[in-house]
Coordinates of C-alpha atoms in Angstrom, one line a residue:
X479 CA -136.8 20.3 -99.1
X480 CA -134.6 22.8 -97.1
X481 CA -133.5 25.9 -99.2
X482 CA -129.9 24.5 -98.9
X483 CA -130.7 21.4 -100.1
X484 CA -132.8 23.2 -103.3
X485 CA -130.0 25.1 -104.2
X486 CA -127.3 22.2 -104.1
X487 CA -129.2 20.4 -106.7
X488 CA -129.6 23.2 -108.6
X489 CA -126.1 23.7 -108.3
X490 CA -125.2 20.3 -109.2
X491 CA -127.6 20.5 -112.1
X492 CA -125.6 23.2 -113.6
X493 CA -122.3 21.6 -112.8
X494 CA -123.3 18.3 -115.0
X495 CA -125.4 19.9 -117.3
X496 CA -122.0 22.3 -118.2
X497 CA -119.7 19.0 -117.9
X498 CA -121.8 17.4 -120.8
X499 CA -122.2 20.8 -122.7
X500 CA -118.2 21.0 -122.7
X501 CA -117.6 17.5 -123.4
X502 CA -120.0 15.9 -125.6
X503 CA -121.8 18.9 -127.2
X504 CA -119.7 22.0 -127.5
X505 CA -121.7 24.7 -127.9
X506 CA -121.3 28.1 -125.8
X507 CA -121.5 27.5 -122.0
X508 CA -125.1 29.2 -121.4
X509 CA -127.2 28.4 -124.7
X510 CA -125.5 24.5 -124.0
X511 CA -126.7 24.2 -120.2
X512 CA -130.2 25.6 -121.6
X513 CA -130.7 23.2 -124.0
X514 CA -130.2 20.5 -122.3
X515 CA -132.4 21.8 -119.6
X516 CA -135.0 22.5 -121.8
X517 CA -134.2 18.6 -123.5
X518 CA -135.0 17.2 -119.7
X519 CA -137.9 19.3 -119.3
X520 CA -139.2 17.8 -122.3
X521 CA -138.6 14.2 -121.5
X522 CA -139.9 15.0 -118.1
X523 CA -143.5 16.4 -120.0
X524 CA -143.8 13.5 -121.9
X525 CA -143.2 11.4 -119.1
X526 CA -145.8 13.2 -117.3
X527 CA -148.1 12.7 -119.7
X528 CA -148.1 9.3 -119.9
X529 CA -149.0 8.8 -116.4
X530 CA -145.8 8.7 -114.3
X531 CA -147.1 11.1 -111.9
X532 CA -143.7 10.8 -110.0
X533 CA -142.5 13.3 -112.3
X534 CA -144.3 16.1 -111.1
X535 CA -141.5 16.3 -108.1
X536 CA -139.4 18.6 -110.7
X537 CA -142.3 20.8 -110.9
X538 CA -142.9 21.4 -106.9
X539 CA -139.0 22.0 -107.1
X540 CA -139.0 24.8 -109.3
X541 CA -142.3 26.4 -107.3
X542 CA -139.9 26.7 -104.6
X543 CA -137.6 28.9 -106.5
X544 CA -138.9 32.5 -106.6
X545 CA -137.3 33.6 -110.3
X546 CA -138.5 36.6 -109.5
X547 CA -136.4 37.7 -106.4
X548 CA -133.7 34.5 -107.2
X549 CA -132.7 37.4 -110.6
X550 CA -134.1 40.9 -109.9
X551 CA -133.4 40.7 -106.4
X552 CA -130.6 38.7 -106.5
X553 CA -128.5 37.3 -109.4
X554 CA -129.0 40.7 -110.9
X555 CA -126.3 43.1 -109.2
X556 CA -123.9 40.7 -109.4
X557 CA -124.1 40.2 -113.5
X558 CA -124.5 43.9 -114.2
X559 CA -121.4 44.6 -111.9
X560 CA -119.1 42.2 -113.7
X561 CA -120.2 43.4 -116.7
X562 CA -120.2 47.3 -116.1
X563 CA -116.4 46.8 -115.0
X564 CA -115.3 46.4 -118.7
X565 CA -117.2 48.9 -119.6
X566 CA -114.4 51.9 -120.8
X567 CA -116.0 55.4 -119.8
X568 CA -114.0 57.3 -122.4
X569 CA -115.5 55.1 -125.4
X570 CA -119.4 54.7 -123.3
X571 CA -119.1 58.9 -123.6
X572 CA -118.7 58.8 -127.2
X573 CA -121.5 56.8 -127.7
X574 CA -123.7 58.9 -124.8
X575 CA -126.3 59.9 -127.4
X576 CA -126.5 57.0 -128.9
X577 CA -126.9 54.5 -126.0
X578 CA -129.4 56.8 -124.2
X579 CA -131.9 57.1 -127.7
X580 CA -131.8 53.6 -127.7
X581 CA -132.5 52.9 -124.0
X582 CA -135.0 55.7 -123.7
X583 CA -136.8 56.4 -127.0
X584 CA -136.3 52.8 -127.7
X585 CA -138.0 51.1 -125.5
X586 CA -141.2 53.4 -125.0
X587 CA -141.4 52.4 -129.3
X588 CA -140.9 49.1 -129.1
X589 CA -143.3 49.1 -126.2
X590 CA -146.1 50.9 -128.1
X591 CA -145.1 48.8 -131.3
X592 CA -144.7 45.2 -129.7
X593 CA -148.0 45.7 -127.5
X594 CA -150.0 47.1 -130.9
X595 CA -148.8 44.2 -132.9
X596 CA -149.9 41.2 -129.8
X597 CA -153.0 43.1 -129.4
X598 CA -153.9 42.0 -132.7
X599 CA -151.8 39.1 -133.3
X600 CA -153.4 37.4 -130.0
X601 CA -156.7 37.9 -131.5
X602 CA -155.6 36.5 -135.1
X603 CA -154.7 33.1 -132.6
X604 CA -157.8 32.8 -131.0
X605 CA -156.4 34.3 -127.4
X606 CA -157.6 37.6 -127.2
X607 CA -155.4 40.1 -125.0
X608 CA -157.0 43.7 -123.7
X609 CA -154.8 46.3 -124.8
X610 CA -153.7 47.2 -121.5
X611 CA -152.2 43.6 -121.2
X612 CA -150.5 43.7 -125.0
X613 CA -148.5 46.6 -123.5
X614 CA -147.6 44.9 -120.4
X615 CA -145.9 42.4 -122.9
X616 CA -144.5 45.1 -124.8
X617 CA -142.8 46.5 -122.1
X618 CA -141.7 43.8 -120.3
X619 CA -140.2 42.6 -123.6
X620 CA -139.0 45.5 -125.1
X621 CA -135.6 45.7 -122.7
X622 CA -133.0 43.9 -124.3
X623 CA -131.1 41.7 -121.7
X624 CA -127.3 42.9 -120.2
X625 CA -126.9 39.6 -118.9
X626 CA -127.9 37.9 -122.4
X627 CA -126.4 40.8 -124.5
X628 CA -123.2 40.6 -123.1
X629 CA -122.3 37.1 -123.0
X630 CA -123.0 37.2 -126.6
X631 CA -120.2 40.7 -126.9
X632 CA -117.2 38.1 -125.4
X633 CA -116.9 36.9 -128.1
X634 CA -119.3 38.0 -130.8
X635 CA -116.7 39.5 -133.6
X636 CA -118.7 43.2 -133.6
X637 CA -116.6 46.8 -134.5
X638 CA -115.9 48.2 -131.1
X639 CA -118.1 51.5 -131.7
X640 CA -121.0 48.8 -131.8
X641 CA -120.3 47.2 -129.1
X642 CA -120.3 50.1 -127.1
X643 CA -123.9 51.0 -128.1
X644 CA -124.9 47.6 -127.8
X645 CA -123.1 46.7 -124.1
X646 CA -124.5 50.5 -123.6
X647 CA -127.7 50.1 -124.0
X648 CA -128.5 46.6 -122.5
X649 CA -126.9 48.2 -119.2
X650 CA -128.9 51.3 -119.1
X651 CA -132.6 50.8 -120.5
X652 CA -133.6 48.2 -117.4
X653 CA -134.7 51.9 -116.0
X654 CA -136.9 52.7 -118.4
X655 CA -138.2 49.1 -119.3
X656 CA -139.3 48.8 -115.6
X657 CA -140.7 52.0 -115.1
X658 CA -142.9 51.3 -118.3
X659 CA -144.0 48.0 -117.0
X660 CA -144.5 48.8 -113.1
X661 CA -147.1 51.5 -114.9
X662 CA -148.6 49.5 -117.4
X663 CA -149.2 46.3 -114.9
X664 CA -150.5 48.9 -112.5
X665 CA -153.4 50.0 -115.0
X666 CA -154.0 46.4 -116.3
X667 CA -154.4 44.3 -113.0
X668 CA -155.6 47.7 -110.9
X669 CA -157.1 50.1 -113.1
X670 CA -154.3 52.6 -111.8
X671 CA -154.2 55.4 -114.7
X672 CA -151.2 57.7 -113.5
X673 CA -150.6 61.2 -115.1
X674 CA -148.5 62.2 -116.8
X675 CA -146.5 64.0 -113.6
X676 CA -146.9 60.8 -111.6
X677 CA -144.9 58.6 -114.7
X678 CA -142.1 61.1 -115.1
X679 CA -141.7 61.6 -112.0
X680 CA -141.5 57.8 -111.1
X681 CA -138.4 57.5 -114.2
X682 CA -137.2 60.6 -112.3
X683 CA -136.9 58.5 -109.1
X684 CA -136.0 55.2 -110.6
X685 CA -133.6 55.9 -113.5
X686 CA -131.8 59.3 -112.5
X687 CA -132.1 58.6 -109.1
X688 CA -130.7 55.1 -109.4
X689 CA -127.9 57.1 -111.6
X690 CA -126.7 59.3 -109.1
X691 CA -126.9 57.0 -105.8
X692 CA -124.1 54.5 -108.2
X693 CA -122.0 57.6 -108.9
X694 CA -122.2 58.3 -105.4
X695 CA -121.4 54.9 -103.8
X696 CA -118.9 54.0 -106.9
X697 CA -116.6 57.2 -105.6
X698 CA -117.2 56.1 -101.9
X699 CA -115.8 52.7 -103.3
X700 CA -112.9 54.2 -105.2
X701 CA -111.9 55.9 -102.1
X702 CA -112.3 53.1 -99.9
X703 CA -109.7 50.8 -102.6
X704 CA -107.5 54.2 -102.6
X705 CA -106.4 53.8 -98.8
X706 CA -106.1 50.1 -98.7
X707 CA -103.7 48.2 -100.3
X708 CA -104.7 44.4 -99.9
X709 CA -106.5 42.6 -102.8
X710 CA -108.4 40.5 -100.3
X711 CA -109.6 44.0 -98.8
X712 CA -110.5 45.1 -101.4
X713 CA -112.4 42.3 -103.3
X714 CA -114.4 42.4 -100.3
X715 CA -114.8 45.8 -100.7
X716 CA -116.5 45.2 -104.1
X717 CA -118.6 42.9 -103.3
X718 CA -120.2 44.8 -100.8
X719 CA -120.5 47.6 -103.2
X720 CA -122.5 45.1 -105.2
X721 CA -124.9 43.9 -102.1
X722 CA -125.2 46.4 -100.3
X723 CA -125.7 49.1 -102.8
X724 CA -128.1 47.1 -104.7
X725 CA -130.6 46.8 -101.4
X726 CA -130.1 50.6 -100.4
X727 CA -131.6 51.0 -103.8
X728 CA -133.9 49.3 -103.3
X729 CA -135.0 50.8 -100.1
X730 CA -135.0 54.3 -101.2
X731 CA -137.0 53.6 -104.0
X732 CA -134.6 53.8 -106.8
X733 CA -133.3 51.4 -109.7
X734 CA -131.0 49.0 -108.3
X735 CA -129.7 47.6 -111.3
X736 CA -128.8 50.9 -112.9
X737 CA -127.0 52.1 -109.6
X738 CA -124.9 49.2 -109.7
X739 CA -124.1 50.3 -113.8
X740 CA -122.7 52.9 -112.6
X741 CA -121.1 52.1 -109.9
X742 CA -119.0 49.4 -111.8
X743 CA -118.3 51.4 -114.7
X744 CA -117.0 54.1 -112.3
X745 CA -115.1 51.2 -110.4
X746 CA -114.2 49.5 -113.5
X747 CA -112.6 52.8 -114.7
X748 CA -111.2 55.1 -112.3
X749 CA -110.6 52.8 -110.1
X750 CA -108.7 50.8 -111.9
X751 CA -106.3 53.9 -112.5
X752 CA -106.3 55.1 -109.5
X753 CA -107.1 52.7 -106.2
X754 CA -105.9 49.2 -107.8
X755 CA -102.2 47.6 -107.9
X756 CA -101.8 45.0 -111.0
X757 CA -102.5 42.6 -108.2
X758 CA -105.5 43.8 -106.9
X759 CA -106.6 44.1 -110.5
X760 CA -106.2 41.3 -111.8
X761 CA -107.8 39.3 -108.3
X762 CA -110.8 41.9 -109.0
X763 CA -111.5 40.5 -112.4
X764 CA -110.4 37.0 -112.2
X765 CA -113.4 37.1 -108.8
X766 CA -116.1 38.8 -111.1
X767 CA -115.6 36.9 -114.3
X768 CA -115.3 33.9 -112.0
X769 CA -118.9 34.9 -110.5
X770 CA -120.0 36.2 -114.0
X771 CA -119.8 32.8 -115.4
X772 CA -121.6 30.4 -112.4
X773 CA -124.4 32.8 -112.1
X774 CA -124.8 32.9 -116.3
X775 CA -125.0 29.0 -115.8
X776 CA -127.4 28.5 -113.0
X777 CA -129.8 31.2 -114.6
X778 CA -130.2 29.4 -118.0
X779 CA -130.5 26.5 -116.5
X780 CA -133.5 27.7 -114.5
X781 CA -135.0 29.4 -117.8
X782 CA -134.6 25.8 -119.2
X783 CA -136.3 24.1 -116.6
X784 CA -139.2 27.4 -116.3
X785 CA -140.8 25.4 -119.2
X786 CA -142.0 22.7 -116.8
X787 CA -144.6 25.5 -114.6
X788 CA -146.0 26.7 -118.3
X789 CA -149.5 26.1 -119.9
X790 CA -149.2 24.1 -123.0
X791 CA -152.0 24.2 -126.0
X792 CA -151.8 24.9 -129.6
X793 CA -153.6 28.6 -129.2
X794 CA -150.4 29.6 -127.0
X795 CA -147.9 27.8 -129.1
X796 CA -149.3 30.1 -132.1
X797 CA -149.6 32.8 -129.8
X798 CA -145.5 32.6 -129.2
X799 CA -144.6 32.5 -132.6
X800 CA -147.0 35.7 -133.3
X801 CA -144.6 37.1 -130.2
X802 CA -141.4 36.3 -131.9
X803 CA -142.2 38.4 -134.9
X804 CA -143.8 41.2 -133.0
X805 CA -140.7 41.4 -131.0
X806 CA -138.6 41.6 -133.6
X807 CA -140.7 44.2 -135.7
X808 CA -140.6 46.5 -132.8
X809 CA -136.8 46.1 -132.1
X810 CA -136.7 46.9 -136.0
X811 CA -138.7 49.8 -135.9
X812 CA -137.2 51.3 -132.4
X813 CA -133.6 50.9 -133.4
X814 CA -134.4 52.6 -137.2
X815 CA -136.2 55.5 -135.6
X816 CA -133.7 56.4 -133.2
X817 CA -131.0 56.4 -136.0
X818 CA -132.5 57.8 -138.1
X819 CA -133.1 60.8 -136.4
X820 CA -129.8 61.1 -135.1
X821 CA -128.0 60.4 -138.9
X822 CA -128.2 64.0 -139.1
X823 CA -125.6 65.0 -136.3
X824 CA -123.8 61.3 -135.8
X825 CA -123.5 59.6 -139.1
X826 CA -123.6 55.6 -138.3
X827 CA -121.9 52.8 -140.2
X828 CA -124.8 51.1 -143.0
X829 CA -125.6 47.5 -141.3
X830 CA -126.1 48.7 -137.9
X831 CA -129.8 49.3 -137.8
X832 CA -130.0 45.6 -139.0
X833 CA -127.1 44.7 -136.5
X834 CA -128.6 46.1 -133.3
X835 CA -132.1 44.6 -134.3
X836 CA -130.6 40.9 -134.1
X837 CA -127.9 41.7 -131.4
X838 CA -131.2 42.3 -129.0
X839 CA -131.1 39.2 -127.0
X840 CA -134.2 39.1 -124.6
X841 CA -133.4 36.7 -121.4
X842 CA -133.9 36.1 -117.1
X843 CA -135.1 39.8 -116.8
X844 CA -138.3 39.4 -119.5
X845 CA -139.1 36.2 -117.9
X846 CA -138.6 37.6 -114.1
X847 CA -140.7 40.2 -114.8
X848 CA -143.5 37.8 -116.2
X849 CA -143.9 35.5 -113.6
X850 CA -144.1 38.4 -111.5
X851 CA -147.6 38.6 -112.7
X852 CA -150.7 38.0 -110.5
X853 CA -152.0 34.6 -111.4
X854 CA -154.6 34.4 -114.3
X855 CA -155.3 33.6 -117.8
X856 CA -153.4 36.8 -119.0
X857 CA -150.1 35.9 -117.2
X858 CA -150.2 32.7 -118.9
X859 CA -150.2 34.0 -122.2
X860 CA -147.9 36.7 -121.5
X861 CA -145.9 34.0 -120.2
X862 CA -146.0 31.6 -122.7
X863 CA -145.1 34.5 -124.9
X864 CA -142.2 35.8 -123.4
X865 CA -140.6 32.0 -122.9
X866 CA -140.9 32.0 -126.7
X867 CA -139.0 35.2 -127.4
X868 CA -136.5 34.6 -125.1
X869 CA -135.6 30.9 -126.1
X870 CA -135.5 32.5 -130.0
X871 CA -133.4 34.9 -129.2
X872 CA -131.2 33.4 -126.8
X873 CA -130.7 30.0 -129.3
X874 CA -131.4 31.2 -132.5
X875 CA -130.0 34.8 -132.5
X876 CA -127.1 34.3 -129.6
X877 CA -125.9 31.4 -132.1
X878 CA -126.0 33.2 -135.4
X879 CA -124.8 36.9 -134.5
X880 CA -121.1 36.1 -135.8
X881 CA -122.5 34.8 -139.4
X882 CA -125.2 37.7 -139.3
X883 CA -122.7 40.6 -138.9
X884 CA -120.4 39.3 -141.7
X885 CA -123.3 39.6 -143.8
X886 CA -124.7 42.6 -142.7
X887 CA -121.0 44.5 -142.8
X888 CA -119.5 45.3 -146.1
X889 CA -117.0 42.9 -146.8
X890 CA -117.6 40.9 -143.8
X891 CA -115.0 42.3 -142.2
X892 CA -116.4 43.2 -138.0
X893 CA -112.8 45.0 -137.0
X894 CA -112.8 42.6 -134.5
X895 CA -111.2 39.5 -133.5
X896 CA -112.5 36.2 -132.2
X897 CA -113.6 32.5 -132.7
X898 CA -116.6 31.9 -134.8
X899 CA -119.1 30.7 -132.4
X900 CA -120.0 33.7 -130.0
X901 CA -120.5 33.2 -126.2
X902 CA -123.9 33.5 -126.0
X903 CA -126.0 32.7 -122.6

């Protein structure tokens, strides 16, 4: 099977799994093509296990799919552009302090807290994790998903302030998430124990870094759109912000994904004001959301079908319901720390420690990272782990934000606007 032919039925596979979603089951675009992905993977198990051998052929298929590159190298830039572009500076500086606890701080907690917690919570289900390798889960875990998180904010009915932290963080803590992993899988697969200098200098180099070459290209950008005045031009022009900044990046070393944050939120803002006509403006977002939406759907799709390459016995099944709770124990305890340090100079509204706990939608990125993983008994657990938390909280949490946060609120009343069911991917 050619790579063109692999991606046309994947792409067809999205097209008629989001034609039934819309018109026979009706739930949110994303969550709908994943479940019925994950419904086909099942029949296609059972199948398999009762001797139709043929049905192995969806398995080869999806080995010829790097997730991997197809998201972090790929997908990626394009999702976290499209979503940084409605990202409004003015109200993201508000929030600065806020957003960079929780993407900081955060994660390094929930890492220690989530890795503690499988450490012994493996050993409770009879598969035994080193240390070393709980971490790994905690940190390739503890990042909550932009691609996830804001699919649920389209429509999710959350108070603006929130959204901010919550859009805010998603966007920013990749940096910090994959610097704690690239360390932590370096000391569990090679015994690599970096000091102290070596990890702050590698966040130095991937999150600031990555910071300052997206401020950098997003000005070039804004420029660029300034002395053109041609919304064809200049879509163009965006997209090759999105590509090629993403691989220079990536060739110097640097986060990709946060460079391309900033960049679109620069874009997204003063560009808007001062380099776009209405025209060009509205062709600009009509392109990404256009693009933010396919990509959303083939990715899910994939993380519905990912189910088919994992190891199935009643240890690991245990094992990801022990994950589900550590997860959200550490997302509890990360979020509450941060705040409640901070209450002092930035007072926030009751509700939202419980708020941004459940708002933290894990997704592609947890999974990317996992199957990243050299082959072994470890990456199948952390696997099988990770697929749990991030069908939980895609389904289960993505689905029920809306009812949760008129709960959670006094009065029920979010300050914002909206049908009942969020988007959720």
């Amino acid at each position: 099977m050619t790579i063109f032919e692999v991606f046309a039925l994947l792409i067809t596979l999205t097209a008629l799994f989001s034609y039934l979603n819309c018109r026979y089951v009706g739930l949110p675009t994303s969550v709908g093509v994943m479940l019925i992905a994950l419904v086909v993977s099942g029949v296609l198990i059972a199948l398999r296990a009762a001797g139709f051998e043929e049905t192995r052929i969806a398995s080869r298929f999806l080995e010829r799919i790097d997730f991997d590159a197809a998201l972090l190298q790929g997908a990626l830039s394009f999702l976290l552009f499209a979503g940084a572009l409605n990202i409004n500076l003015a109200e993201l500086a508000e929030e600065k302090w806020t957003v960079a606890a929780l993407a900081i701080v955060g994660v390094v907690i929930s890492t220690v807290v989530a890795g503690t917690a499988i450490y012994w919570g493996t050993r409770w289900a009879g598969l035994p994790l080193d240390y070393e390798w709980a971490l790994v889960f905690g940190a390739l875990i503890s990042p909550t998903d932009p691609i996830a998180v804001l699919g649920i904010l389209k429509r999710a009915r959350v108070p603006r302030s929130l959204e901010i932290q919550i859009a805010g963080e998603s966007l920013f803590n990749d940096g910090t998430g994959v610097v704690m992993f690239l360390v932590l899988s370096g000391i569990a697969i090679g015994g690599h124990h970096p000091t102290a200098g070596q990890v702050g200098l590698m966040f130095v180099q991937q999150a600031l870094g990555g910071a300052a070459l997206g401020v950098v290209l997003g000005w070039i950008t804004i420029l660029l759109l300034k002395s053109v005045d041609n919304y064809r031009v200049e879509v163009l022009i965006t997209l090759a912000l999105v590509m090629g900044g993403y691989a220079l990046a990536m060739a110097l070393g640097t986060s990709g994904p946060i460079a391309i944050v900033c960049a679109g939120v620069l874009v997204g803002n003063q560009g808007r004001a001062l380099a776009m006509s209405d025209t060009t403006r509205h062709h600009v977002d009509t392109f990404w959301e256009l693009i933010d939406d396919m990509l959303n759907a083939v990715l899910f799709v994939l993380i519905g079908f990912e189910v088919l390459v994992l190891t199935f016995s009643r240890r690991l099944f245990v094992a990801g319901l022990v994950a589900v709770g550590a997860v959200l124990l550490a997302r509890w305890i990360s979020v509450a720390l941060p705040v409640a340090a901070m209450h002092r100079w930035r007072p926030l509204a009751r509700g939202t420690v419980a708020i941004l706990t459940w708002s933290g939608v894990r997704g592609g990125i947890s999974v990317a990272m996992a199957l990243s993983l050299p082959e072994g008994r470890e990456r199948d657990i952390v696997l099988a782990m990770t697929y749990a938390v991030v069908a939980f909280s895609v389904v289960v949490q993505g689905l029920t934000i809306n009812r949760f946060i008129r709960a959670v609120l006094p009065g029920g009343d979010t300050g914002a606007s909206g049908p009942d069911r969020p988007e959720s991917p």
